[in-house]
Amino acid sequence: MLIENMIMAFHAIKANKMRSFLTMLGIIIGIGSVISIVSIGDTMRGLFSDLYKDVGITQAYISIGYWLDDIRQSDYFTLDDLERIKEVFGDEIAYIDADSATSSDVQAGRIKMKFNFSGIDYNYIDVQPVDIIYGRYLNKGDILGRRKNVVIKVESAEQLFGTENAVGKTFRTTIYGYTDEYTVVGVYKKEMNAFQALMMGGRSDTGSAYIPYTILTWPNDLNYYCHLFAAEGTDMNDFMSRLLTYIAKLKGRNASDYYTQTAVEQMGSVDGVMGALSSAVGGIAAISLLVGGIGIMNIMLVSVTERTREIGIRKALGAKTRDVLIQFLTESAILSASGGIIGVALAVSLVTVGGMALGLPVIIKPMVILLAVSFSAVVGIFFGIYPASKAAKADPIDALRYE
Amino acid sequence: MFGRNKLSPYVTENLSEDLIRLENLVKIYDTGAIKVLGLKKINLTIQRGEFVAIMGHSGSGKSTLMNILGCLDRPTLGHYYLDGIDTASLSSNELSAVRNLKIGFVFQSFNLISRTSALKNVELPMTYARISKRKRSERAMELLECVGLGKRAYHMPNELSGGQRQRVAIARALANEPPLILADEPTGNLDTAASIEIMEIFSELHKAGATVVVVTHEENIAAFTHRIIRFSDGQIVSDERNPNPTPGSGDVHTKGLYKNRATGAQRGQSKELEQAKDAGKGDNVC
């Protein structure tokens, strides 16, 4: 009987192709926009989580609270402090430094440009992988000997020296008032992920280079940040609370006096914002579904009136109230669900094409599609109830007389 | 003996000879301002296997009677027993079931469902009787072949002539083998040749044991029947036997169209109907 009803419904929908399509349009647009928006939201969240994976999910910064009035010199981190922290926490800490960085003008031959120098330890490559395409990374000797060696980004090498392979070339720069000659020992390349590429667009005019952190932390060994990567798979909440307790003890402060930033926290808040945003916009799009539903109700009412005579015939031939009700409910559900399916197809192709154009990996959850199509069927049934019950309650004599 | 099972009265077996019994039937149309007396205390009995014409001018009450006989409408007062069932006590869904299994309708304007093939139209009453798809399309095809439209089974109503449409409607009316065939001005929209053809089919059905009630205002149509009841002003004015019904030309073949119901017990419910149909294949009269 159900299949019978569905076949009947398809015939009825086919009989008025244009009208059926226009009716579906509301649902098509509604479902299409809901799926597009949710998929765009999911894609953005995916990009952010990729970004944070790239940044290092276990990355954390600790600094003395900026809100304190009585910040003393002893509140800053010294290299000894970092050494002690590393000793105490051992393998739990994959990498630690003082996040020392500076920017300065460099000159090689006639070319001058600005460079950002990041002070790093020799094993920074373990937590922030880069491809060394020429030469080598900074080694233990460079760090301990405070050698004036740098590893520069391939684009910067190109800009400064006009060649990618800048190994052995030198430039002059002034760091903390000391002007010296620095030697390029390696050239690295870092693939940007889709999100970075999207945000940065093209290339930056400022050069980037890694420099031994010992150059930047000497002679003023007072660092604002303790910057670290915990070992992979560490429970960051537990780790951070133990770390803060230790640091507070070391510095004679309360744990609550320290300000911390972890990638996990940030990711959580970005995720939250994105989630809220996409559900808000999705909610607005869902209103168009409501409008589509009202359109279906309207056209079903027209259809019921047009087919009053048919309803009368069916009743005379023995159709019960329920038979007529189900017939019209099936019709409106199929009308709406067909709109839903077309809307899904439209949204999926739109989002996929858009993703391909921007070079982004698109995330479309099958669950969302399933939900959207079932929701559109529910909309059809809900808005079909009134017209269908009107049809079902029709008096057979009046219906048969209807011209 | 009847009405014990109120929910499915059409299951009860009935051996009564009276297929239709009207007792003091009154129908009042209440239009608010005025009350119109549609039928005034009608008493009428039609026995199983009769071929009856109900005649009268428009406004005579014959259409009102037709609606009540067809269980499309309920009397205001009095009783209508159809096959022993007091229809006054039935709910609208129960009336649907009664119409489905006890009555076959043939209308003046054919009332086929448009954009639906002849075959599907004939299947419809069986669909509502919950008969399996295979069985009902078999039976529908058989019925269409009986009325000479086997080759037109997949035609839409608008591709058929008036006479052909009415033959599809007759096939549809017979789908569930109802004991009563009710025809409301069945020839009103047909030319003379087609009218005669349709009336000959009714004659054959009557011979096969069906009870046929035809509402008409044409004397030559009523002449085919065996009993003519005349209506005027909501009352029966005459009820006479027709000693010389117009004989059929013999050209109409209705083999298998109607199975003899006069002898057997009533087979009401669709399941029983199916079983009975399977068992009684050899029961055909024509």
XYZ file of C-alpha atoms in Angstrom:
689
model
C 0.000 0.000 0.000
C 2.871 2.325 0.829
C 4.596 1.648 -2.480
C 1.226 2.058 -4.180
C 0.843 5.447 -2.527
C 4.353 6.476 -3.485
C 3.758 5.583 -7.129
C 0.509 7.543 -7.042
C 2.302 10.481 -5.463
C 4.995 10.447 -8.148
C 2.321 10.443 -10.849
C 0.566 13.375 -9.218
C 3.829 15.312 -8.907
C 4.772 14.516 -12.497
C 1.377 15.642 -13.728
C 2.183 19.233 -12.721
C 5.904 19.395 -13.372
C 6.386 23.153 -13.299
C 4.198 23.682 -10.286
C 5.857 20.850 -8.396
C 9.299 22.219 -9.198
C 8.413 25.725 -8.037
C 6.994 24.292 -4.847
C 10.119 22.272 -4.279
C 12.265 25.335 -4.887
C 11.669 26.592 -1.361
C 12.875 23.311 0.089
C 15.713 23.097 -2.443
C 16.998 26.517 -1.414
C 16.428 25.838 2.272
C 18.170 22.474 2.369
C 20.837 23.677 -0.058
C 21.762 26.658 2.080
C 21.679 24.735 5.351
C 23.999 22.066 3.968
C 26.286 24.601 2.291
C 26.629 26.636 5.466
C 27.161 23.672 7.738
C 29.717 22.237 5.293
C 31.553 25.547 5.000
C 31.610 25.751 8.794
C 32.915 22.190 9.090
C 35.521 22.906 6.435
C 36.726 26.001 8.300
C 36.930 24.086 11.543
C 38.871 21.387 9.754
C 41.279 24.024 8.482
C 41.747 25.453 11.949
C 42.413 22.088 13.454
C 44.955 21.429 10.676
C 46.511 24.768 11.484
C 46.821 23.904 15.142
C 48.226 20.504 14.338
C 50.776 22.387 12.299
C 51.482 24.838 15.077
C 51.793 21.950 17.483
C 48.894 20.806 19.520
C 51.010 20.480 22.683
C 52.497 23.958 22.399
C 52.244 26.228 25.442
C 53.404 29.640 26.611
C 53.745 30.595 30.264
C 54.393 34.126 31.457
C 53.964 36.157 34.624
C 50.464 37.593 34.776
C 50.233 40.892 32.941
C 47.588 41.991 35.404
C 49.990 41.984 38.391
C 51.168 45.326 39.794
C 54.268 44.041 41.528
C 56.208 42.291 38.790
C 59.773 41.817 39.970
C 62.905 41.040 38.027
C 62.897 37.559 39.557
C 59.561 36.829 37.906
C 61.253 36.594 34.502
C 62.569 33.261 33.335
C 66.282 32.673 33.110
C 67.878 29.937 31.055
C 68.708 28.220 34.344
C 64.999 28.164 35.215
C 64.176 26.561 31.882
C 66.975 24.035 32.430
C 65.552 23.143 35.829
C 62.022 22.771 34.467
C 63.354 20.477 31.788
C 65.198 18.376 34.333
C 62.163 18.018 36.588
C 59.696 17.115 33.871
C 62.163 15.083 31.803
C 60.619 13.317 28.835
C 57.287 15.058 29.292
C 58.798 18.126 27.700
C 59.744 17.618 24.075
C 61.198 21.080 23.594
C 61.666 24.220 25.659
C 62.984 27.700 24.952
C 62.410 31.317 25.934
C 60.592 32.277 22.728
C 63.262 34.814 22.013
C 62.805 36.626 18.759
C 63.789 39.911 17.187
C 63.582 41.668 13.896
C 66.278 43.663 12.256
C 67.515 45.016 8.928
C 70.001 42.882 7.100
C 72.298 43.738 4.227
C 73.938 41.456 1.696
C 75.820 43.281 -1.020
C 73.508 46.042 -2.136
C 70.298 44.430 -1.049
C 68.739 45.454 2.206
C 65.675 43.915 3.773
C 63.961 43.304 7.067
C 64.314 39.941 8.742
C 62.528 38.234 11.611
C 64.938 36.142 13.666
C 63.605 33.326 15.804
C 65.934 32.124 18.509
C 65.750 28.340 18.582
C 67.438 25.309 20.050
C 69.000 22.651 17.809
C 66.047 20.274 18.279
C 63.334 22.739 17.309
C 63.034 20.857 14.030
C 61.590 17.904 15.981
C 58.528 19.891 17.060
C 58.252 22.241 14.066
C 59.320 20.169 11.091
C 60.760 21.978 8.059
C 62.463 20.646 4.954
C 66.158 21.476 4.829
C 66.705 21.761 1.105
C 70.263 23.076 1.163
C 72.950 22.806 3.860
C 72.002 21.835 7.409
C 69.903 22.808 10.449
C 71.459 24.545 13.480
C 73.394 22.059 15.610
C 74.368 21.777 19.247
C 77.710 23.391 18.510
C 76.046 26.457 16.984
C 73.880 26.886 20.074
C 76.500 26.303 22.760
C 79.194 28.261 20.889
C 76.790 31.109 20.100
C 78.038 30.889 16.533
C 76.699 33.466 14.147
C 75.103 30.899 11.856
C 71.564 31.070 10.533
C 69.120 28.860 8.644
C 66.979 30.946 6.323
C 63.727 30.401 4.544
C 64.010 29.587 0.859
C 61.900 32.564 -0.248
C 64.076 34.889 1.865
C 67.233 33.405 0.343
C 65.848 34.085 -3.071
C 65.038 37.676 -2.187
C 68.278 38.457 -0.407
C 70.771 36.550 -2.508
C 68.884 35.950 -5.730
C 69.391 32.208 -5.403
C 67.766 29.448 -3.460
C 71.044 27.787 -2.546
C 72.444 30.461 -0.244
C 74.596 28.119 1.828
C 77.916 29.785 2.680
C 76.681 33.291 1.842
C 76.863 35.975 4.450
C 74.990 39.099 5.447
C 75.408 41.809 8.024
C 72.877 42.689 10.663
C 72.633 44.397 14.004
C 71.152 42.487 16.913
C 70.798 44.235 20.238
C 73.311 46.842 19.137
C 75.997 44.466 17.978
C 76.624 44.490 14.245
C 78.088 41.270 12.975
C 78.484 39.112 9.927
C 76.189 36.061 9.885
C 76.688 32.978 7.722
C 73.895 31.008 6.108
C 74.417 27.312 6.935
C 71.121 26.015 5.666
C 68.006 26.847 3.647
C 64.604 25.504 4.713
C 61.301 25.235 3.086
C 57.994 25.110 4.884
C 54.854 24.020 3.119
C 51.990 26.276 4.019
C 48.742 24.558 4.757
C 45.572 25.542 2.999
C 44.482 27.937 5.699
C 47.803 29.778 5.858
C 47.891 30.009 2.099
C 44.367 31.421 2.162
C 45.189 33.963 4.862
C 48.625 35.036 3.617
C 47.687 34.963 -0.005
C 51.095 35.500 -1.508
C 54.562 36.048 -0.183
C 55.793 38.225 2.630
C 58.394 40.948 2.165
C 59.960 40.244 5.520
C 62.607 37.513 5.609
C 62.600 34.698 8.121
C 65.558 32.972 9.692
C 66.389 30.695 12.629
C 69.228 31.846 14.832
C 70.763 30.189 17.945
C 68.640 31.325 20.908
C 71.823 31.840 22.887
C 72.576 34.877 20.738
C 69.245 36.497 21.597
C 69.194 35.649 25.312
C 72.698 36.905 25.992
C 73.733 38.929 27.847
C 70.309 39.965 29.196
C 69.140 36.604 30.522
C 65.676 37.693 31.583
C 62.922 36.196 29.449
C 59.268 36.995 29.560
C 58.103 33.647 28.201
C 58.673 30.030 28.949
C 57.766 28.407 25.636
C 57.521 24.661 25.370
C 56.122 21.685 23.541
C 54.969 18.834 25.722
C 55.601 15.298 24.510
C 53.024 14.043 22.057
C 49.919 12.607 23.639
C 50.340 14.499 26.913
C 47.192 15.412 28.826
C 47.669 19.175 28.591
C 45.357 20.133 31.458
C 47.060 17.884 33.959
C 50.518 18.732 32.655
C 49.934 22.480 32.756
C 48.606 22.443 36.306
C 51.619 20.466 37.537
C 53.963 22.717 35.592
C 52.411 25.867 37.027
C 52.586 24.499 40.557
C 56.284 23.806 40.057
C 57.017 27.207 38.487
C 55.107 29.005 41.240
C 57.177 27.185 43.863
C 60.382 27.950 41.984
C 59.571 31.633 41.738
C 57.821 32.068 45.082
C 54.490 32.951 43.481
C 50.988 31.535 43.371
C 50.098 29.362 40.432
C 47.261 31.789 39.667
C 49.736 34.594 39.101
C 50.839 33.086 35.809
C 49.293 33.570 32.429
C 49.220 30.570 30.146
C 48.294 30.059 26.541
C 47.978 26.612 25.051
C 47.154 25.614 21.517
C 44.446 23.310 22.814
C 42.696 26.168 24.613
C 42.858 28.446 21.617
C 41.669 25.756 19.309
C 38.767 25.117 21.646
C 37.742 28.763 21.623
C 38.096 29.121 17.848
C 36.142 25.912 17.442
C 33.474 27.256 19.771
C 33.175 30.526 17.890
C 33.033 28.779 14.532
C 30.470 26.318 15.831
C 28.264 29.062 17.233
C 28.592 31.064 14.038
C 27.704 28.216 11.720
C 24.751 27.136 13.839
C 23.479 30.718 13.946
C 23.704 31.138 10.181
C 22.367 27.606 9.726
C 19.430 28.543 11.918
C 18.663 31.528 9.730
C 18.871 29.283 6.673
C 16.492 26.876 8.384
C 13.869 29.626 8.328
C 13.852 29.338 4.552
C 12.944 25.683 5.102
C 9.950 26.838 7.088
C 8.964 29.130 4.225
C 9.412 26.218 1.815
C 7.178 24.123 4.033
C 4.454 26.755 3.940
C 4.767 26.747 0.134
C 4.175 23.017 0.153
C 1.132 23.394 2.372
C -0.234 26.024 0.028
C 0.168 23.936 -3.101
C -1.193 20.847 -1.377
C -4.307 22.807 -0.461
C -4.681 23.795 -4.115
C -4.118 20.202 -5.156
C -6.720 18.909 -2.695
C -9.280 21.398 -3.979
C -8.515 20.553 -7.604
C -8.863 16.879 -6.901
C -12.003 17.077 -4.780
C -13.827 14.958 -7.338
C -11.091 12.338 -7.344
C -11.321 12.213 -3.546
C -15.081 11.719 -3.855
C -14.620 8.872 -6.334
C -12.049 7.203 -4.119
C -14.332 7.465 -1.112
C -17.286 6.088 -3.064
C -15.122 3.139 -4.087
C -14.299 2.393 -0.467
C -11.337 4.571 0.526
C -11.325 5.112 4.256
C -10.399 8.416 5.891
C -6.954 7.021 6.621
C -6.400 5.903 3.002
C -6.988 9.420 1.694
C -4.964 10.983 4.496
C -1.980 8.755 3.807
C -2.233 9.330 0.057
C -1.895 13.092 0.423
C 0.663 12.916 3.209
C 2.808 10.651 1.033
C 2.509 13.127 -1.780
C 3.622 16.107 0.274
C 6.409 14.116 1.928
C 7.716 12.989 -1.461
C 7.406 16.487 -2.871
C 9.409 17.871 0.017
C 11.966 15.046 0.195
C 12.601 15.310 -3.554
C 13.292 18.996 -2.990
C 15.597 17.987 -0.167
C 17.521 15.544 -2.349
C 17.912 18.110 -5.130
C 18.995 20.668 -2.525
C 21.617 18.264 -1.175
C 22.939 17.568 -4.662
C 23.109 21.285 -5.370
C 24.847 22.123 -2.096
C 27.341 19.279 -2.395
C 28.324 20.232 -5.919
C 28.485 23.937 -5.026
C 30.653 23.371 -1.963
C 32.870 20.876 -3.786
C 33.412 23.180 -6.742
C 34.064 26.110 -4.406
C 36.523 24.033 -2.402
C 38.299 22.942 -5.567
C 38.542 26.548 -6.759
C 40.120 27.647 -3.465
C 42.181 24.477 -3.146
C 40.615 23.591 0.176
C 39.823 20.120 1.418
C 36.022 20.215 1.773
C 34.326 18.410 4.626
C 30.720 17.296 4.001
C 29.430 14.998 6.709
C 27.097 12.219 5.480
C 25.192 12.630 8.744
C 24.288 16.199 7.774
C 22.945 15.013 4.420
C 20.912 12.250 6.012
C 19.550 14.671 8.578
C 18.677 17.271 5.940
C 16.763 14.842 3.730
C 14.863 13.318 6.633
C 14.149 16.792 7.941
C 12.738 17.858 4.594
C 10.491 14.785 4.576
C 9.337 15.684 8.081
C 8.646 19.250 6.900
C 6.586 17.779 4.056
C 4.598 15.562 6.389
C 4.096 18.327 8.933
C 2.885 20.857 6.402
C 0.905 18.166 4.599
C -1.171 17.290 7.650
C -3.655 20.118 7.282
C -4.347 19.718 3.523
C -4.432 15.932 3.819
C -6.876 15.958 6.696
C -9.015 18.417 4.774
C -9.072 15.922 1.897
C -9.714 12.967 4.169
C -12.668 14.625 5.870
C -14.386 15.555 2.598
C -17.976 14.383 2.363
C -18.247 11.910 -0.530
C -21.505 13.373 -1.886
C -20.221 16.947 -1.930
C -16.920 15.769 -3.362
C -18.646 13.804 -6.145
C -20.791 16.791 -7.047
C -17.761 19.098 -7.215
C -17.122 20.437 -10.703
C -28.017 -12.254 13.903
C -26.618 -9.138 12.300
C -24.724 -6.301 13.802
C -23.291 -8.473 16.534
C -19.848 -7.535 15.384
C -20.338 -3.843 14.996
C -16.844 -3.032 13.772
C -16.976 -5.276 10.735
C -20.617 -5.845 9.949
C -19.828 -6.796 6.387
C -18.282 -10.022 7.601
C -21.562 -11.406 8.854
C -23.208 -14.047 6.756
C -26.616 -13.239 5.504
C -28.977 -15.640 3.869
C -31.870 -13.183 3.741
C -33.584 -12.839 0.382
C -33.968 -9.092 0.849
C -30.861 -7.327 -0.319
C -32.339 -3.891 0.295
C -34.990 -3.104 2.859
C -36.084 0.457 3.552
C -38.303 1.024 6.584
C -40.056 4.370 7.025
C -37.117 6.152 5.462
C -37.145 9.949 5.828
C -34.536 12.376 4.630
C -34.700 16.010 5.670
C -32.301 18.584 4.276
C -31.691 21.217 6.903
C -30.417 24.291 5.113
C -30.722 26.411 8.237
C -33.563 28.702 7.262
C -35.852 26.066 5.830
C -36.125 22.336 6.140
C -36.664 20.451 2.908
C -38.252 17.058 2.992
C -36.237 14.989 0.494
C -37.847 11.618 1.114
C -41.157 11.011 2.833
C -41.459 7.715 4.674
C -40.273 5.332 2.016
C -40.891 1.615 2.446
C -39.234 -0.515 -0.173
C -37.803 -3.981 -0.508
C -35.555 -5.161 -3.290
C -34.709 -8.805 -3.366
C -31.484 -10.429 -4.300
C -31.156 -10.823 -8.062
C -33.698 -8.170 -9.072
C -33.221 -5.744 -11.985
C -34.873 -2.494 -10.966
C -35.273 0.942 -12.505
C -35.953 3.961 -10.331
C -37.602 6.700 -12.344
C -38.598 10.261 -11.686
C -38.047 13.854 -12.667
C -35.295 15.906 -11.185
C -36.190 16.907 -7.659
C -38.378 13.836 -7.249
C -36.051 12.440 -4.596
C -34.533 9.687 -6.690
C -31.002 11.055 -6.344
C -31.452 11.362 -2.600
C -32.568 7.766 -2.501
C -29.615 6.798 -4.656
C -27.172 8.440 -2.253
C -28.723 6.641 0.681
C -28.826 3.303 -1.151
C -25.150 3.852 -2.015
C -24.279 4.509 1.634
C -22.952 7.901 0.622
C -25.581 9.566 2.774
C -27.535 8.613 5.858
C -31.280 8.770 6.370
C -32.600 11.288 8.883
C -35.137 8.830 10.194
C -35.977 5.212 9.578
C -33.790 2.287 8.664
C -31.907 1.081 5.659
C -30.873 -2.536 5.780
C -28.369 -3.470 3.127
C -27.716 -7.175 3.039
C -29.098 -7.307 6.574
C -26.837 -4.576 7.908
C -28.493 -1.557 9.516
C -26.427 1.177 7.907
C -27.672 3.864 10.296
C -25.427 2.536 13.021
C -22.220 2.546 10.989
C -19.328 5.002 11.240
C -18.064 6.720 8.111
C -15.137 4.296 7.864
C -17.501 1.351 8.204
C -19.663 2.853 5.479
C -16.520 3.040 3.323
C -15.999 -0.664 3.862
C -19.632 -1.376 3.002
C -19.364 0.660 -0.221
C -16.143 -1.121 -1.029
C -17.441 -4.659 -0.694
C -21.238 -4.496 -1.084
C -21.831 -1.855 -3.727
C -20.570 -1.278 -7.237
C -21.153 2.275 -8.478
C -21.731 3.303 -12.085
C -22.098 7.063 -12.513
C -23.549 9.252 -15.235
C -20.236 11.071 -15.749
C -18.234 7.818 -15.493
C -16.090 9.226 -12.661
C -12.914 7.504 -13.717
C -9.815 8.931 -12.123
C -8.035 10.993 -14.731
C -4.399 10.433 -15.693
C -4.786 6.903 -14.370
C -4.949 3.930 -16.725
C -8.125 1.927 -17.194
C -6.417 -1.008 -15.485
C -5.485 1.066 -12.410
C -9.006 2.449 -12.251
C -10.436 -1.055 -12.190
C -7.893 -2.094 -9.559
C -8.859 0.726 -7.213
C -11.675 -0.940 -5.220
C -9.448 -3.983 -4.788
C -6.622 -1.763 -3.590
C -8.877 -0.461 -0.847
C -9.911 -4.042 -0.067
C -6.204 -4.776 0.500
C -6.000 -7.428 -2.189
C -2.482 -8.308 -3.276
C -1.085 -6.455 -6.254
C -0.689 -9.541 -8.408
C -4.233 -10.786 -7.782
C -5.869 -7.452 -8.382
C -4.101 -6.740 -11.637
C -5.000 -10.249 -12.815
C -8.626 -9.722 -11.889
C -8.717 -6.198 -13.364
C -7.347 -7.479 -16.659
C -9.930 -10.284 -16.673
C -12.722 -7.764 -16.073
C -11.513 -5.429 -18.821
C -11.359 -8.345 -21.245
C -14.919 -9.230 -20.275
C -16.153 -5.759 -21.231
C -14.119 -5.955 -24.446
C -11.404 -3.495 -23.432
C -8.482 -5.883 -22.850
C -6.455 -4.071 -25.471
C -7.161 -0.691 -23.909
C -6.103 -1.596 -20.384
C -3.235 0.870 -20.399
C -5.148 3.715 -22.012
C -5.938 6.802 -19.999
C -9.635 7.729 -19.594
C -9.277 10.703 -21.971
C -8.127 8.306 -24.692
C -11.386 6.339 -24.522
C -14.835 7.039 -25.942
C -17.809 7.613 -23.645
C -19.118 4.072 -24.083
C -15.674 2.656 -23.432
C -15.292 4.762 -20.313
C -18.607 3.547 -18.989
C -17.556 -0.048 -19.648
C -14.360 0.598 -17.643
C -16.572 2.008 -14.877
C -18.710 -1.146 -14.956
C -15.614 -3.318 -14.777
C -14.503 -1.241 -11.797
C -17.894 -1.576 -10.123
C -17.614 -5.359 -10.368
C -14.058 -5.589 -9.062
C -14.955 -6.762 -5.562
C -17.979 -8.756 -6.797
C -20.475 -6.710 -4.822
C -24.022 -8.050 -4.460
C -25.496 -4.674 -5.459
C -24.802 -2.690 -8.635
C -26.030 0.903 -8.367
C -26.147 2.857 -11.622
C -27.028 6.545 -11.503
C -28.165 7.676 -14.983
C -25.554 5.369 -16.527
C -26.549 6.305 -20.076
C -27.092 10.009 -19.506
C -23.880 10.995 -21.254
C -23.979 8.352 -24.001
C -25.427 8.106 -27.489
C -28.177 5.603 -28.228
C -25.907 2.820 -29.483
C -23.614 3.027 -26.485
C -26.624 3.276 -24.150
C -28.060 0.064 -25.496
C -24.703 -1.624 -25.185
C -24.393 -0.574 -21.526
C -27.951 -1.700 -20.721
C -27.291 -5.053 -22.351
C -24.300 -5.499 -20.074
C -26.578 -4.810 -17.107
C -29.069 -7.362 -18.432
C -26.304 -9.940 -18.643
C -25.190 -9.098 -15.124
C -28.732 -9.557 -13.935
C -28.863 -12.944 -15.624
C -25.631 -13.831 -13.863
C -27.317 -13.156 -10.535
C -26.384 -9.588 -9.734
C -28.849 -7.199 -8.174
C -28.912 -4.141 -10.434
C -30.591 -0.841 -9.558
C -30.636 1.766 -12.325
C -31.732 5.341 -11.763
C -32.972 6.924 -14.990
C -35.551 9.282 -16.432
C -35.594 7.646 -19.879
C -38.399 5.192 -20.557
C -36.475 3.186 -23.138
C -33.660 2.635 -20.629
C -36.080 1.612 -17.892
C -37.647 -0.779 -20.393
C -34.649 -3.095 -20.064
C -35.407 -3.701 -16.383
C -37.876 -6.079 -14.789
C -39.333 -3.744 -12.181
C -39.972 -0.022 -12.482
C -40.377 2.186 -9.409
C -41.580 5.720 -10.081
C -40.825 8.606 -7.775
C -42.436 11.949 -7.438
C -42.131 14.572 -4.738
C -40.142 12.319 -2.409
C -42.626 9.486 -2.547
C -43.124 6.262 -4.474
C -46.040 6.747 -6.836
C -45.906 3.400 -8.574
C -44.044 0.124 -8.321
C -44.738 -2.226 -11.185
C -43.321 -5.345 -12.777
C -42.223 -4.897 -16.374
C -43.800 -7.855 -18.137
C -41.764 -7.441 -21.351
C -38.253 -6.284 -20.635
C -36.286 -5.292 -23.754
C -34.273 -8.357 -24.645
C -30.555 -8.091 -25.260
C -29.298 -8.492 -28.791
C -27.080 -11.289 -27.603
C -24.054 -9.518 -28.989
C -22.706 -8.654 -25.578
C -20.405 -11.236 -24.065
C -19.830 -10.932 -20.399
C -18.284 -14.288 -19.706
C -16.633 -14.212 -16.316
C -17.763 -10.693 -15.590
C -19.969 -11.646 -12.715
C -20.008 -14.776 -10.640
C -23.240 -16.141 -9.290
C -23.769 -14.774 -5.840
C -27.393 -15.701 -5.418
C -26.811 -19.216 -4.226
C -23.720 -18.924 -2.115
C -23.348 -17.398 1.297
C -21.998 -13.886 1.351
C -18.269 -13.612 1.193
C -17.544 -10.335 2.730
C -14.040 -9.862 3.929
C -11.354 -9.447 1.350
C -9.368 -12.454 2.511
C -12.365 -14.683 2.336
C -13.190 -13.061 -0.944
C -9.833 -14.049 -2.372
C -10.046 -17.605 -1.087
C -13.541 -17.953 -2.381
C -12.482 -16.570 -5.718
C -9.683 -19.087 -5.995
C -11.885 -21.958 -4.929
C -14.868 -21.005 -7.038
C -13.295 -20.511 -10.437
C -15.732 -22.943 -12.008
C -18.669 -21.111 -10.582
C -19.103 -18.798 -13.559
C -22.509 -18.604 -15.004
C -21.836 -17.136 -18.412
